[in-house]
CSV table of C-alpha atoms in Angstrom, one decimal:
chain,number,residue,atom,x,y,z
A,16,UNK,CA,69.3,78.5,46.4
A,17,UNK,CA,66.1,79.4,48.1
A,18,UNK,CA,67.2,80.8,50.7
A,19,UNK,CA,67.3,84.1,49.0
A,20,UNK,CA,63.6,86.3,47.9
A,21,UNK,CA,64.5,86.0,43.7
A,22,UNK,CA,65.4,89.6,43.0
A,23,UNK,CA,67.2,88.9,40.3
A,24,UNK,CA,65.5,85.8,38.9
A,25,UNK,CA,65.3,85.8,35.2
A,26,UNK,CA,67.8,88.7,34.4
A,27,UNK,CA,71.0,87.8,33.1
A,28,UNK,CA,73.9,90.1,34.0
A,29,UNK,CA,77.6,90.1,32.5
A,30,UNK,CA,80.3,90.9,36.1
A,31,UNK,CA,83.3,91.8,35.1
A,32,UNK,CA,87.1,90.9,37.3
A,33,UNK,CA,84.4,88.2,38.6
A,34,UNK,CA,86.9,85.3,39.4
A,35,UNK,CA,87.9,86.6,42.2
A,36,UNK,CA,87.1,88.9,45.6
A,37,UNK,CA,84.7,90.8,45.1
A,38,UNK,CA,83.4,89.9,41.2
A,39,UNK,CA,83.1,86.6,42.3
A,40,UNK,CA,81.6,86.6,45.3
A,41,UNK,CA,78.8,89.7,43.2
A,42,UNK,CA,78.1,86.8,40.8
A,43,UNK,CA,77.9,84.0,43.2
A,44,UNK,CA,75.5,85.9,45.3
A,45,UNK,CA,73.5,87.5,42.0
A,46,UNK,CA,73.4,83.6,40.9
A,47,UNK,CA,71.6,83.1,44.0
A,48,UNK,CA,69.2,85.6,43.7
A,49,UNK,CA,68.5,84.1,40.4
A,50,UNK,CA,70.0,85.7,38.0
A,51,UNK,CA,71.9,84.2,34.4
A,52,UNK,CA,75.9,84.8,35.6
A,53,UNK,CA,77.7,86.1,32.7
A,54,UNK,CA,81.7,85.6,34.4
A,55,UNK,CA,83.7,87.7,32.6
A,56,UNK,CA,87.9,87.6,33.2
A,57,UNK,CA,91.3,87.0,32.1
A,58,UNK,CA,91.8,84.5,35.3
A,59,UNK,CA,90.7,81.6,33.1
A,60,UNK,CA,91.2,78.8,35.8
A,61,UNK,CA,90.0,81.2,38.4
A,62,UNK,CA,86.4,81.7,36.3
A,63,UNK,CA,85.7,78.6,35.3
A,64,UNK,CA,85.7,77.8,38.6
A,65,UNK,CA,83.5,80.6,40.5
A,66,UNK,CA,81.6,79.0,36.8
A,67,UNK,CA,81.7,75.5,38.1
A,68,UNK,CA,80.6,76.2,42.0
A,69,UNK,CA,77.6,78.3,40.7
A,70,UNK,CA,76.4,75.4,38.4
A,71,UNK,CA,77.2,72.8,41.2
A,72,UNK,CA,74.9,75.2,43.6
A,73,UNK,CA,71.6,74.8,40.8
A,74,UNK,CA,72.5,78.4,39.1
A,75,UNK,CA,73.0,79.3,35.6
A,76,UNK,CA,76.6,80.8,34.6
A,77,UNK,CA,78.5,81.4,31.7
A,78,UNK,CA,82.6,82.4,31.9
A,79,UNK,CA,84.1,84.0,28.8
A,80,UNK,CA,87.8,85.1,29.1
A,81,UNK,CA,87.9,88.6,28.7
A,82,UNK,CA,91.1,91.7,28.4
A,83,UNK,CA,88.6,94.9,29.4
A,84,UNK,CA,91.0,96.8,27.9
A,85,UNK,CA,91.0,94.8,24.4
A,86,UNK,CA,87.7,96.3,22.6
A,87,UNK,CA,87.5,92.8,20.8
A,88,UNK,CA,87.0,91.2,23.8
A,89,UNK,CA,84.2,93.5,25.6
A,90,UNK,CA,82.2,93.1,22.8
A,91,UNK,CA,82.9,88.9,22.8
A,92,UNK,CA,81.7,89.6,26.6
A,93,UNK,CA,78.4,91.4,25.8
A,94,UNK,CA,77.9,88.5,23.0
A,95,UNK,CA,78.0,86.1,25.1
A,96,UNK,CA,75.6,87.3,27.2
A,97,UNK,CA,73.1,88.0,24.3
A,98,UNK,CA,74.2,84.4,22.3
A,99,UNK,CA,73.3,83.3,25.5
A,100,UNK,CA,70.9,84.6,27.3
A,101,UNK,CA,68.8,86.3,25.0
A,102,UNK,CA,69.6,89.2,26.0
A,103,UNK,CA,71.3,92.0,29.1
A,104,UNK,CA,69.6,93.3,32.1
A,105,UNK,CA,73.1,94.7,34.7
A,106,UNK,CA,76.5,95.0,33.7
A,107,UNK,CA,78.4,95.4,36.3
A,108,UNK,CA,82.2,97.4,35.6
A,109,UNK,CA,84.7,95.5,38.4
A,110,UNK,CA,87.8,94.9,36.9
A,111,UNK,CA,90.4,97.0,38.0
A,112,UNK,CA,94.5,97.0,37.8
A,113,UNK,CA,96.6,99.2,40.2
A,114,UNK,CA,100.5,99.2,41.0
A,115,UNK,CA,100.9,101.3,44.0
A,116,UNK,CA,103.1,104.2,42.8
A,117,UNK,CA,103.5,108.5,43.6
A,118,UNK,CA,102.8,110.6,40.8
A,119,UNK,CA,106.6,111.5,40.9
A,120,UNK,CA,107.2,107.5,40.5
A,121,UNK,CA,104.5,106.1,38.9
A,122,UNK,CA,105.8,105.4,35.2
A,123,UNK,CA,104.3,106.7,31.7
A,124,UNK,CA,103.3,102.7,31.0
A,125,UNK,CA,102.2,102.0,35.0
A,126,UNK,CA,99.4,105.5,33.9
A,127,UNK,CA,98.3,104.2,31.1
A,128,UNK,CA,98.0,100.5,32.5
A,129,UNK,CA,95.7,101.6,34.8
A,130,UNK,CA,93.6,103.7,33.2
A,131,UNK,CA,93.1,100.5,30.0
A,132,UNK,CA,92.0,98.0,32.7
A,133,UNK,CA,90.1,100.8,35.8
A,134,UNK,CA,88.4,103.4,33.9
A,135,UNK,CA,88.6,102.8,29.9
A,136,UNK,CA,86.5,100.0,29.9
A,137,UNK,CA,83.9,101.3,32.1
A,138,UNK,CA,83.2,104.0,29.0
A,139,UNK,CA,83.6,101.2,26.6
A,140,UNK,CA,82.1,98.4,28.1
A,141,UNK,CA,78.4,100.0,29.2
A,142,UNK,CA,79.2,101.9,25.5
A,143,UNK,CA,79.4,98.5,23.5
A,144,UNK,CA,76.2,97.4,26.5
A,145,UNK,CA,74.3,100.3,26.2
A,146,UNK,CA,71.8,98.4,23.0
A,147,UNK,CA,71.1,95.3,24.4
A,148,UNK,CA,70.6,97.1,28.5
A,149,UNK,CA,67.7,99.5,26.1
A,150,UNK,CA,65.7,96.7,25.5
A,151,UNK,CA,65.6,95.5,29.5
A,152,UNK,CA,62.6,96.4,31.2
A,153,UNK,CA,64.7,97.0,34.2
A,154,UNK,CA,68.4,97.9,32.7
A,155,UNK,CA,71.0,98.7,35.7
A,156,UNK,CA,74.8,99.7,35.0
A,157,UNK,CA,77.2,99.4,38.1
A,158,UNK,CA,80.1,100.5,38.1
A,159,UNK,CA,82.9,98.7,41.5
A,160,UNK,CA,84.6,102.2,42.0
A,161,UNK,CA,86.8,103.3,46.0
A,162,UNK,CA,86.6,105.0,48.7
A,163,UNK,CA,89.5,106.6,46.9
A,164,UNK,CA,87.4,108.3,44.5
A,165,UNK,CA,86.2,111.0,47.1
A,166,UNK,CA,89.4,111.3,49.4
A,167,UNK,CA,92.9,111.1,49.1
A,168,UNK,CA,95.6,108.2,49.6
A,169,UNK,CA,99.0,109.0,50.2
A,170,UNK,CA,100.5,106.2,47.1
A,171,UNK,CA,98.3,105.4,44.8
A,172,UNK,CA,98.4,108.6,41.9
A,173,UNK,CA,96.7,106.6,38.7
A,174,UNK,CA,94.6,104.3,41.3
A,175,UNK,CA,93.2,107.2,42.3
A,176,UNK,CA,93.2,109.1,39.6
A,177,UNK,CA,91.2,106.0,37.0
A,178,UNK,CA,88.6,105.5,40.5
A,179,UNK,CA,88.0,109.7,40.8
A,180,UNK,CA,87.2,108.8,37.4
A,181,UNK,CA,84.5,106.3,37.1
A,182,UNK,CA,83.2,108.3,39.9
A,183,UNK,CA,82.4,110.5,37.7
A,184,UNK,CA,81.5,108.6,35.2
A,185,UNK,CA,78.6,107.3,36.3
A,186,UNK,CA,77.3,110.5,37.0
A,187,UNK,CA,77.5,111.2,33.3
A,188,UNK,CA,75.9,108.1,32.8
A,189,UNK,CA,73.2,108.4,34.7
A,190,UNK,CA,72.2,111.2,32.7
A,191,UNK,CA,72.7,110.5,29.8
A,192,UNK,CA,70.4,107.3,30.0
A,193,UNK,CA,67.4,108.0,32.6
A,194,UNK,CA,65.2,106.8,32.5
A,195,UNK,CA,65.6,104.2,30.3
A,196,UNK,CA,69.0,102.3,32.4
A,197,UNK,CA,69.7,103.4,36.1
A,198,UNK,CA,74.0,103.9,36.8
A,199,UNK,CA,75.3,103.8,40.2
A,200,UNK,CA,79.0,103.7,41.6
A,201,UNK,CA,79.9,101.6,44.4
A,202,UNK,CA,82.7,102.8,46.7
A,203,UNK,CA,84.4,100.0,48.8
A,204,UNK,CA,87.3,100.9,51.6
A,205,UNK,CA,89.2,98.1,52.8
A,206,UNK,CA,88.2,94.6,51.5
A,207,UNK,CA,89.1,91.3,53.0
A,208,UNK,CA,90.3,90.2,48.5
A,209,UNK,CA,93.4,88.9,46.9
A,210,UNK,CA,93.9,92.0,45.5
A,211,UNK,CA,94.9,93.8,48.8
A,212,UNK,CA,97.3,90.9,49.9
A,213,UNK,CA,100.1,92.7,48.1
A,214,UNK,CA,99.6,95.3,51.1
A,215,UNK,CA,101.9,95.9,53.8
A,216,UNK,CA,100.3,94.6,56.9
A,217,UNK,CA,101.5,98.2,59.0
A,218,UNK,CA,98.9,99.5,56.1
A,219,UNK,CA,96.2,97.8,56.6
A,220,UNK,CA,96.4,98.2,60.2
A,221,UNK,CA,97.3,101.8,59.9
A,222,UNK,CA,94.0,101.6,57.6
A,223,UNK,CA,92.2,99.6,59.7
A,224,UNK,CA,93.1,102.9,62.6
A,225,UNK,CA,90.6,105.6,61.1
A,226,UNK,CA,87.9,102.1,60.3
A,227,UNK,CA,84.3,102.6,63.1
A,228,UNK,CA,84.1,99.2,62.6
A,229,UNK,CA,87.9,98.1,63.6
A,230,UNK,CA,87.8,95.8,60.4
A,231,UNK,CA,88.4,95.6,56.7
A,232,UNK,CA,84.6,94.1,54.9
A,233,UNK,CA,84.2,91.0,53.5
A,234,UNK,CA,83.7,90.1,49.9
A,235,UNK,CA,80.3,89.1,50.4
A,236,UNK,CA,79.2,92.6,52.3
A,237,UNK,CA,80.2,94.3,49.1
A,238,UNK,CA,78.0,92.1,47.1
A,239,UNK,CA,75.1,91.8,49.1
A,240,UNK,CA,74.3,96.2,48.2
A,241,UNK,CA,75.6,95.4,44.7
A,242,UNK,CA,72.3,93.0,44.7
A,243,UNK,CA,69.9,95.2,46.5
A,244,UNK,CA,71.1,97.8,43.0
A,245,UNK,CA,70.7,95.6,40.3
A,246,UNK,CA,67.4,94.9,41.8
A,247,UNK,CA,63.2,96.8,41.3
A,248,UNK,CA,64.4,97.2,45.3
A,249,UNK,CA,66.5,99.7,44.1
A,250,UNK,CA,64.1,101.5,41.5
A,251,UNK,CA,64.6,105.0,42.7
A,252,UNK,CA,68.0,104.9,43.2
A,253,UNK,CA,70.3,106.1,40.3
A,254,UNK,CA,74.4,109.2,39.3
A,255,UNK,CA,75.2,108.1,43.2
A,256,UNK,CA,76.9,106.7,44.9
A,257,UNK,CA,76.8,103.8,47.3
A,258,UNK,CA,80.1,103.7,50.0
A,259,UNK,CA,80.8,100.7,52.1
A,260,UNK,CA,83.4,101.3,54.0
A,261,UNK,CA,83.0,100.5,57.7
A,262,UNK,CA,82.8,104.5,58.5
A,263,UNK,CA,86.0,105.2,56.9
A,264,UNK,CA,84.7,108.7,55.4
A,265,UNK,CA,83.2,109.5,58.0
A,266,UNK,CA,86.5,111.5,58.9
């Protein structure tokens, strides 16, 4: 754990949806840069495995089982960070849920589930975390939005609406919380994660035709951006969206 500048040394971070994909890669990266990481996820097996990997590399992490749609779980998540590490410096709202469907085919239950996991916890977790983040000298809220917060996507109405809301909420929070807490959204393009394995290969290939770098991104490439944004190196960045999409949105 000495091959990177310890930009996050001594800081405590919560990452939701941290058992796999972008969240897991970010948890590992934050730990490598010196952070104490609370891994929050509904997947106990993968979450505990992520914490174990951090420990085996000499880092510090705790896993807490969390359903982000439940306020009580979010409260317990914040309490875990404060009890274990004495405070909170970074909240990374990363968890999401989606089922691909057009607006016509989306059921009311699927719409509500998407909002309850992808959008509402960004507000609710932030609200619960703000009192602790205000005590930090470097409070940061990172929100994983999507390139589809700003460009259209056929057949994923609820997901796109929720991610658009994440971006708008990022702007609102940044104004309300400045100058004490920075708030930034990360907009990934197509990333090689377990969540994308359910997407048909022909859909992926069609998407990649519009990506100038001609490949899917890796979770570690999003994690490296998150680590930068969480650090003092990004101390003058707030209220904006950082697009990490291989050039997709240049079209």
